[in-house]
Amino acid sequence: MWRYYSVSTANWADKIELPAMDFTGGRALNTGRDGSTTFDVSDREVDELVTDESIEELKRVLVATWNENAVYAGLITDTDEDQDTGTVTVKHYDIWWILQRRYLLASRDNNAATADPITWTGQPLAALANYVVNRGQLGDPADRYNLPIAFSYEPGGATADRTYYGYEFTSVADALDDIIKSNGGPFVEFDSRWTSGTTSLEWSMRSGALTDGYWEWDTIAPQTEVFGLKLSTSAQKVVNKAYGTGEGTEAARPVRTASSFSTAPALERVENYGSKTTAELQSRTTAGLNASNESTKQISFSIPVDGAVSVADLKLGGTAHVKTKGLRRLADGWHDWRLIDFTFNRESITLQFQQIGG
């Protein structure tokens, strides 16, 4: 069953259970998700718990749990009161919202722009993802910069160099995006969980291929739990000739290209990556082409929260073996799909997948 808690950002504990009328949230690979929670404060018992302190912006995080497994944690940023309906609705964002507001700086004072750069050489891209997030936690006061993150990355994969200059004020989120979108870059997700005997909140940062997790759904079975099935195929972002530009002005700006032509008309894209080395620039350009060289197929459907697959069982990046029939753009039968995103409310979970293979 669902239970919802408010947690203090002062110590990532001070856990208070709150009775929510409605709660939405989710998680996604390589990006953040938000949600909202509505409380019926016309109910006296609810009103006693939903206080200014328990839902204060930036000082509290709302955590959704299924059978006491934390599946989403969002920092409260906005509050709306509706006197006519007797409700209070809060908006919240997951940890990616904070990472957009942290910078890779060797100094966080007046020397921020002139301090020595932060440099890593010959490191796995999956490890670099961890390094930049960890570096964004270093600051004064330490207890305000520190976030409860447990780091892990899958070994192997492409290696790369990265240098971050203070005067560029690169956010942790932007640095992560650059690493993820490099050729051979990792997938990244932040999974919320309880620690210290289920009293404290922690995020588990995973980076790498992220293939753990396997589920099966037969959408045409008489007793299927799947509903709201949708398939989308899009060529809107297809590119077969990519130009990547780096740091520089006018004719001095470096350019690297990548191409892969089929029978489609030539479709070009120019993207500035701000890369400082030609190797890094070529990696980003090639990765950009590889990610956009074909039409994308995505499938989505919903399942009940109390079904055979629990929201607590879901791992982003995992594989779903799905049987479908009657879709125009997909052959009948079983296909494998990668879980890239899920959202939930009190009654259902909506899953988003990208196709694996043909």
GROMACS .gro file of C-alpha atoms in nm:
model
  358
    1MET     CA    1   0.000   0.000   0.000
    2TRP     CA    2   0.100   0.361  -0.051
    3ARG     CA    3   0.229   0.566   0.240
    4TYR     CA    4   0.373   0.916   0.217
    5TYR     CA    5   0.629   1.088   0.435
    6SER     CA    6   0.778   1.432   0.487
    7VAL     CA    7   1.154   1.435   0.555
    8SER     CA    8   1.370   1.725   0.672
    9THR     CA    9   1.651   1.853   0.448
   10ALA     CA   10   1.840   1.957   0.761
   11ASN     CA   11   1.933   1.596   0.839
   12TRP     CA   12   1.743   1.391   0.574
   13ALA     CA   13   1.548   1.233   0.859
   14ASP     CA   14   1.274   1.364   1.096
   15LYS     CA   15   1.024   1.143   0.914
   16ILE     CA   16   0.655   1.246   0.941
   17GLU     CA   17   0.375   1.045   0.779
   18LEU     CA   18   0.126   1.262   0.592
   19PRO     CA   19  -0.218   1.148   0.465
   20ALA     CA   20  -0.227   1.254   0.099
   21MET     CA   21  -0.549   1.284  -0.097
   22ASP     CA   22  -0.349   1.243  -0.421
   23PHE     CA   23   0.020   1.196  -0.499
   24THR     CA   24   0.198   1.184  -0.835
   25GLY     CA   25   0.566   1.127  -0.907
   26GLY     CA   26   0.806   0.918  -1.115
   27ARG     CA   27   1.161   0.850  -1.224
   28ALA     CA   28   1.339   0.868  -1.559
   29LEU     CA   29   1.674   0.771  -1.706
   30ASN     CA   30   1.915   1.062  -1.752
   31THR     CA   31   1.675   1.333  -1.644
   32GLY     CA   32   1.459   1.454  -1.360
   33ARG     CA   33   1.093   1.409  -1.279
   34ASP     CA   34   0.849   1.609  -1.071
   35GLY     CA   35   0.520   1.547  -0.900
   36SER     CA   36   0.245   1.701  -0.692
   37THR     CA   37   0.063   1.613  -0.374
   38THR     CA   38  -0.281   1.727  -0.260
   39PHE     CA   39  -0.398   1.726   0.101
   40ASP     CA   40  -0.759   1.758   0.218
   41VAL     CA   41  -0.700   2.004   0.500
   42SER     CA   42  -1.075   2.045   0.554
   43ASP     CA   43  -1.033   1.717   0.746
   44ARG     CA   44  -0.923   1.815   1.097
   45GLU     CA   45  -0.692   1.513   1.140
   46VAL     CA   46  -0.516   1.592   0.813
   47ASP     CA   47  -0.494   1.961   0.899
   48GLU     CA   48  -0.316   1.878   1.225
   49LEU     CA   49  -0.040   1.695   1.034
   50VAL     CA   50  -0.007   1.917   0.727
   51THR     CA   51   0.152   2.212   0.901
   52ASP     CA   52   0.373   2.494   0.777
   53GLU     CA   53   0.670   2.299   0.911
   54SER     CA   54   0.585   1.960   0.755
   55ILE     CA   55   0.545   2.098   0.400
   56GLU     CA   56   0.779   2.398   0.408
   57GLU     CA   57   0.942   2.474   0.072
   58LEU     CA   58   1.305   2.362   0.037
   59LYS     CA   59   1.317   2.244   0.398
   60ARG     CA   60   1.114   1.927   0.340
   61VAL     CA   61   1.117   1.639   0.091
   62LEU     CA   62   0.807   1.430   0.020
   63VAL     CA   63   0.869   1.058  -0.016
   64ALA     CA   64   0.624   0.811  -0.171
   65THR     CA   65   0.659   0.453  -0.050
   66TRP     CA   66   0.499   0.129  -0.166
   67ASN     CA   67   0.495  -0.130   0.113
   68GLU     CA   68   0.750   0.093   0.287
   69ASN     CA   69   0.990   0.088  -0.012
   70ALA     CA   70   1.079   0.446  -0.108
   71VAL     CA   71   1.011   0.484  -0.482
   72TYR     CA   72   1.023   0.862  -0.524
   73ALA     CA   73   1.151   1.161  -0.326
   74GLY     CA   74   1.081   1.520  -0.427
   75LEU     CA   75   1.197   1.849  -0.278
   76ILE     CA   76   0.899   2.076  -0.209
   77THR     CA   77   0.921   2.398  -0.412
   78ASP     CA   78   0.566   2.540  -0.439
   79THR     CA   79   0.248   2.546  -0.232
   80ASP     CA   80  -0.104   2.634  -0.349
   81GLU     CA   81  -0.399   2.672  -0.111
   82ASP     CA   82  -0.757   2.649  -0.234
   83GLN     CA   83  -0.995   2.782   0.028
   84ASP     CA   84  -1.311   2.680  -0.159
   85THR     CA   85  -1.213   2.313  -0.187
   86GLY     CA   86  -1.029   2.298   0.143
   87THR     CA   87  -0.713   2.160  -0.017
   88VAL     CA   88  -0.342   2.233  -0.015
   89THR     CA   89  -0.135   2.119  -0.316
   90VAL     CA   90   0.243   2.113  -0.316
   91LYS     CA   91   0.477   2.077  -0.614
   92HIS     CA   92   0.801   1.882  -0.576
   93TYR     CA   93   1.105   1.789  -0.786
   94ASP     CA   94   1.354   1.505  -0.758
   95ILE     CA   95   1.728   1.542  -0.696
   96TRP     CA   96   1.804   1.652  -1.055
   97TRP     CA   97   1.642   1.987  -0.965
   98ILE     CA   98   1.915   2.042  -0.705
   99LEU     CA   99   2.192   1.935  -0.945
  100GLN     CA  100   2.083   2.211  -1.185
  101ARG     CA  101   2.167   2.453  -0.904
  102ARG     CA  102   2.513   2.322  -0.815
  103TYR     CA  103   2.832   2.418  -1.004
  104LEU     CA  104   3.168   2.254  -1.065
  105LEU     CA  105   3.396   2.499  -0.887
  106ALA     CA  106   3.730   2.456  -0.712
  107SER     CA  107   3.648   2.767  -0.507
  108ARG     CA  108   3.306   2.895  -0.398
  109ASP     CA  109   3.415   3.245  -0.305
  110ASN     CA  110   3.532   3.553  -0.496
  111ASN     CA  111   3.805   3.340  -0.658
  112ALA     CA  112   3.553   3.108  -0.823
  113ALA     CA  113   3.639   3.220  -1.177
  114THR     CA  114   4.018   3.222  -1.135
  115ALA     CA  115   4.077   2.911  -0.923
  116ASP     CA  116   4.256   2.610  -1.073
  117PRO     CA  117   4.036   2.401  -1.303
  118ILE     CA  118   3.891   2.067  -1.197
  119THR     CA  119   4.047   1.794  -1.412
  120TRP     CA  120   4.006   1.419  -1.455
  121THR     CA  121   4.213   1.223  -1.707
  122GLY     CA  122   4.151   0.883  -1.867
  123GLN     CA  123   3.850   0.795  -1.653
  124PRO     CA  124   3.551   0.574  -1.747
  125LEU     CA  125   3.257   0.791  -1.847
  126ALA     CA  126   3.038   0.606  -1.595
  127ALA     CA  127   3.286   0.701  -1.320
  128LEU     CA  128   3.304   1.063  -1.438
  129ALA     CA  129   2.930   1.087  -1.389
  130ASN     CA  130   2.981   1.000  -1.023
  131TYR     CA  131   3.278   1.234  -0.988
  132VAL     CA  132   3.095   1.545  -1.109
  133VAL     CA  133   2.797   1.481  -0.878
  134ASN     CA  134   3.026   1.420  -0.582
  135ARG     CA  135   3.226   1.736  -0.658
  136GLY     CA  136   2.905   1.937  -0.659
  137GLN     CA  137   2.859   1.839  -0.293
  138LEU     CA  138   3.182   2.005  -0.178
  139GLY     CA  139   3.122   2.347  -0.031
  140ASP     CA  140   3.088   2.551   0.285
  141PRO     CA  141   2.884   2.504   0.498
  142ALA     CA  142   2.943   2.134   0.443
  143ASP     CA  143   2.613   2.022   0.594
  144ARG     CA  144   2.421   2.235   0.343
  145TYR     CA  145   2.617   2.113   0.042
  146ASN     CA  146   2.626   1.747   0.137
  147LEU     CA  147   2.353   1.530  -0.013
  148PRO     CA  148   2.275   1.173   0.099
  149ILE     CA  149   2.393   0.996  -0.216
  150ALA     CA  150   2.539   0.644  -0.237
  151PHE     CA  151   2.755   0.622  -0.550
  152SER     CA  152   2.806   0.321  -0.777
  153TYR     CA  153   2.906   0.273  -1.137
  154GLU     CA  154   2.946  -0.025  -1.365
  155PRO     CA  155   3.311  -0.076  -1.467
  156GLY     CA  156   3.428  -0.080  -1.825
  157GLY     CA  157   3.307   0.127  -2.115
  158ALA     CA  158   3.460   0.427  -2.286
  159THR     CA  159   3.714   0.648  -2.108
  160ALA     CA  160   3.759   1.022  -2.143
  161ASP     CA  161   3.918   1.338  -2.002
  162ARG     CA  162   3.723   1.626  -1.856
  163THR     CA  163   3.832   1.975  -1.745
  164TYR     CA  164   3.599   2.229  -1.586
  165TYR     CA  165   3.708   2.592  -1.558
  166GLY     CA  166   3.559   2.808  -1.288
  167TYR     CA  167   3.484   3.097  -1.523
  168GLU     CA  168   3.254   2.870  -1.724
  169PHE     CA  169   3.031   2.800  -1.421
  170THR     CA  170   2.927   2.458  -1.551
  171SER     CA  171   2.636   2.315  -1.357
  172VAL     CA  172   2.651   1.957  -1.234
  173ALA     CA  173   2.339   1.880  -1.438
  174ASP     CA  174   2.499   2.017  -1.757
  175ALA     CA  175   2.821   1.824  -1.693
  176LEU     CA  176   2.617   1.506  -1.644
  177ASP     CA  177   2.427   1.570  -1.966
  178ASP     CA  178   2.758   1.611  -2.154
  179ILE     CA  179   2.893   1.283  -2.015
  180ILE     CA  180   2.571   1.091  -2.083
  181LYS     CA  181   2.558   1.213  -2.443
  182SER     CA  182   2.922   1.133  -2.523
  183ASN     CA  183   2.995   0.836  -2.746
  184GLY     CA  184   2.976   0.534  -2.517
  185GLY     CA  185   2.833   0.743  -2.237
  186PRO     CA  186   2.648   0.586  -1.944
  187PHE     CA  187   2.286   0.585  -1.841
  188VAL     CA  188   2.228   0.756  -1.507
  189GLU     CA  189   1.950   0.733  -1.252
  190PHE     CA  190   1.888   0.829  -0.890
  191ASP     CA  191   1.681   0.574  -0.698
  192SER     CA  192   1.548   0.683  -0.359
  193ARG     CA  193   1.562   0.447  -0.061
  194TRP     CA  194   1.558   0.434   0.318
  195THR     CA  195   1.871   0.379   0.520
  196SER     CA  196   1.963   0.367   0.891
  197GLY     CA  197   1.674   0.135   0.974
  198THR     CA  198   1.423   0.310   0.742
  199THR     CA  199   1.458   0.641   0.926
  200SER     CA  200   1.674   0.840   0.682
  201LEU     CA  201   1.644   0.920   0.312
  202GLU     CA  202   1.918   0.834   0.065
  203TRP     CA  203   1.955   0.840  -0.313
  204SER     CA  204   2.137   0.557  -0.489
  205MET     CA  205   2.316   0.697  -0.795
  206ARG     CA  206   2.364   0.429  -1.061
  207SER     CA  207   2.564   0.491  -1.379
  208GLY     CA  208   2.663   0.257  -1.660
  209ALA     CA  209   2.477   0.025  -1.896
  210LEU     CA  210   2.200  -0.025  -1.633
  211THR     CA  211   2.040  -0.344  -1.763
  212ASP     CA  212   1.918  -0.493  -1.432
  213GLY     CA  213   1.550  -0.580  -1.417
  214TYR     CA  214   1.327  -0.808  -1.628
  215TRP     CA  215   0.950  -0.831  -1.657
  216GLU     CA  216   0.697  -0.993  -1.893
  217TRP     CA  217   0.358  -0.865  -2.001
  218ASP     CA  218   0.124  -1.041  -2.243
  219THR     CA  219  -0.101  -0.754  -2.348
  220ILE     CA  220  -0.340  -0.979  -2.542
  221ALA     CA  221  -0.399  -1.235  -2.266
  222PRO     CA  222  -0.762  -1.252  -2.142
  223GLN     CA  223  -0.664  -1.145  -1.788
  224THR     CA  224  -0.393  -0.896  -1.881
  225GLU     CA  225  -0.319  -0.617  -1.635
  226VAL     CA  226  -0.204  -0.387  -1.916
  227PHE     CA  227  -0.426  -0.098  -2.022
  228GLY     CA  228  -0.384   0.224  -2.220
  229LEU     CA  229  -0.133   0.071  -2.464
  230LYS     CA  230   0.017   0.324  -2.708
  231LEU     CA  231   0.289   0.293  -2.973
  232SER     CA  232   0.459   0.598  -3.124
  233THR     CA  233   0.707   0.612  -3.410
  234SER     CA  234   0.880   0.942  -3.485
  235ALA     CA  235   1.134   1.066  -3.738
  236GLN     CA  236   1.121   1.426  -3.614
  237LYS     CA  237   1.473   1.411  -3.472
  238VAL     CA  238   1.639   1.201  -3.743
  239VAL     CA  239   1.980   1.331  -3.853
  240ASN     CA  240   2.215   1.163  -4.099
  241LYS     CA  241   2.481   1.436  -4.119
  242ALA     CA  242   2.591   1.590  -3.790
  243TYR     CA  243   2.821   1.887  -3.738
  244GLY     CA  244   2.960   1.945  -3.391
  245THR     CA  245   3.126   2.275  -3.305
  246GLY     CA  246   3.357   2.346  -3.012
  247GLU     CA  247   3.507   2.644  -2.835
  248GLY     CA  248   3.623   2.926  -3.059
  249THR     CA  249   3.503   3.220  -3.263
  250GLU     CA  250   3.427   3.256  -3.633
  251ALA     CA  251   3.672   3.064  -3.853
  252ALA     CA  252   3.873   2.953  -3.550
  253ARG     CA  253   3.584   2.746  -3.418
  254PRO     CA  254   3.667   2.372  -3.445
  255VAL     CA  255   3.424   2.147  -3.631
  256ARG     CA  256   3.387   1.769  -3.637
  257THR     CA  257   3.140   1.575  -3.848
  258ALA     CA  258   2.972   1.236  -3.849
  259SER     CA  259   2.738   1.085  -4.107
  260SER     CA  260   2.539   0.772  -4.181
  261PHE     CA  261   2.315   0.778  -4.488
  262SER     CA  262   2.039   0.539  -4.587
  263THR     CA  263   1.759   0.610  -4.835
  264ALA     CA  264   1.630   0.915  -4.646
  265PRO     CA  265   1.707   1.264  -4.779
  266ALA     CA  266   2.011   1.434  -4.627
  267LEU     CA  267   1.909   1.579  -4.291
  268GLU     CA  268   2.172   1.797  -4.122
  269ARG     CA  269   2.209   1.933  -3.772
  270VAL     CA  270   2.466   2.168  -3.619
  271GLU     CA  271   2.516   2.156  -3.246
  272ASN     CA  272   2.763   2.346  -3.032
  273TYR     CA  273   2.913   2.127  -2.761
  274GLY     CA  274   3.164   2.376  -2.622
  275SER     CA  275   3.420   2.095  -2.625
  276LYS     CA  276   3.780   2.184  -2.551
  277THR     CA  277   3.954   1.897  -2.733
  278THR     CA  278   3.894   1.755  -3.079
  279ALA     CA  279   3.864   1.404  -2.934
  280GLU     CA  280   3.589   1.514  -2.698
  281LEU     CA  281   3.419   1.706  -2.978
  282GLN     CA  282   3.428   1.405  -3.213
  283SER     CA  283   3.289   1.183  -2.938
  284ARG     CA  284   2.994   1.414  -2.877
  285THR     CA  285   2.926   1.457  -3.249
  286THR     CA  286   2.933   1.083  -3.317
  287ALA     CA  287   2.714   1.011  -3.016
  288GLY     CA  288   2.467   1.275  -3.131
  289LEU     CA  289   2.444   1.113  -3.472
  290ASN     CA  290   2.407   0.761  -3.330
  291ALA     CA  291   2.123   0.874  -3.106
  292SER     CA  292   1.933   1.037  -3.393
  293ASN     CA  293   2.009   0.829  -3.703
  294GLU     CA  294   1.684   0.632  -3.708
  295SER     CA  295   1.318   0.678  -3.629
  296THR     CA  296   1.244   0.600  -3.268
  297LYS     CA  297   0.979   0.357  -3.146
  298GLN     CA  298   0.837   0.399  -2.801
  299ILE     CA  299   0.562   0.203  -2.632
  300SER     CA  300   0.373   0.299  -2.321
  301PHE     CA  301   0.105   0.139  -2.109
  302SER     CA  302  -0.030   0.142  -1.758
  303ILE     CA  303  -0.057  -0.128  -1.494
  304PRO     CA  304  -0.242  -0.127  -1.160
  305VAL     CA  305  -0.038  -0.038  -0.852
  306ASP     CA  306  -0.153  -0.358  -0.681
  307GLY     CA  307  -0.075  -0.583  -0.978
  308ALA     CA  308   0.181  -0.860  -1.022
  309VAL     CA  309   0.462  -0.608  -1.086
  310SER     CA  310   0.506  -0.358  -0.805
  311VAL     CA  311   0.634  -0.004  -0.844
  312ALA     CA  312   0.905  -0.105  -0.597
  313ASP     CA  313   1.020  -0.376  -0.844
  314LEU     CA  314   1.091  -0.132  -1.126
  315LYS     CA  315   1.449  -0.055  -1.225
  316LEU     CA  316   1.513   0.202  -1.494
  317GLY     CA  317   1.707   0.046  -1.781
  318GLY     CA  318   1.555  -0.297  -1.720
  319THR     CA  319   1.403  -0.509  -1.996
  320ALA     CA  320   1.033  -0.574  -2.054
  321HIS     CA  321   0.939  -0.873  -2.273
  322VAL     CA  322   0.603  -0.764  -2.415
  323LYS     CA  323   0.358  -0.949  -2.641
  324THR     CA  324   0.137  -0.731  -2.860
  325LYS     CA  325  -0.097  -0.779  -3.156
  326GLY     CA  326  -0.271  -0.556  -3.407
  327LEU     CA  327  -0.032  -0.259  -3.405
  328ARG     CA  328   0.032  -0.127  -3.758
  329ARG     CA  329   0.397  -0.032  -3.702
  330LEU     CA  330   0.501  -0.337  -3.499
  331ALA     CA  331   0.497  -0.704  -3.595
  332ASP     CA  332   0.271  -0.924  -3.382
  333GLY     CA  333   0.444  -1.124  -3.110
  334TRP     CA  334   0.704  -1.073  -2.838
  335HIS     CA  335   0.947  -0.779  -2.839
  336ASP     CA  336   1.200  -0.649  -2.588
  337TRP     CA  337   1.177  -0.294  -2.460
  338ARG     CA  338   1.397  -0.084  -2.229
  339LEU     CA  339   1.227   0.094  -1.939
  340ILE     CA  340   1.321   0.463  -1.960
  341ASP     CA  341   1.056   0.634  -1.753
  342PHE     CA  342   0.767   0.570  -1.520
  343THR     CA  343   0.512   0.787  -1.344
  344PHE     CA  344   0.252   0.692  -1.087
  345ASN     CA  345  -0.053   0.804  -0.897
  346ARG     CA  346  -0.252   0.630  -0.626
  347GLU     CA  347  -0.417   0.383  -0.867
  348SER     CA  348  -0.178   0.309  -1.153
  349ILE     CA  349   0.176   0.317  -1.290
  350THR     CA  350   0.242   0.440  -1.643
  351LEU     CA  351   0.553   0.292  -1.807
  352GLN     CA  352   0.752   0.431  -2.101
  353PHE     CA  353   0.982   0.208  -2.308
  354GLN     CA  354   1.218   0.232  -2.602
  355GLN     CA  355   1.258  -0.066  -2.832
  356ILE     CA  356   1.563  -0.289  -2.803
  357GLY     CA  357   1.668  -0.424  -3.142
  358GLY     CA  358   1.422  -0.483  -3.426
   0.00000   0.00000   0.00000
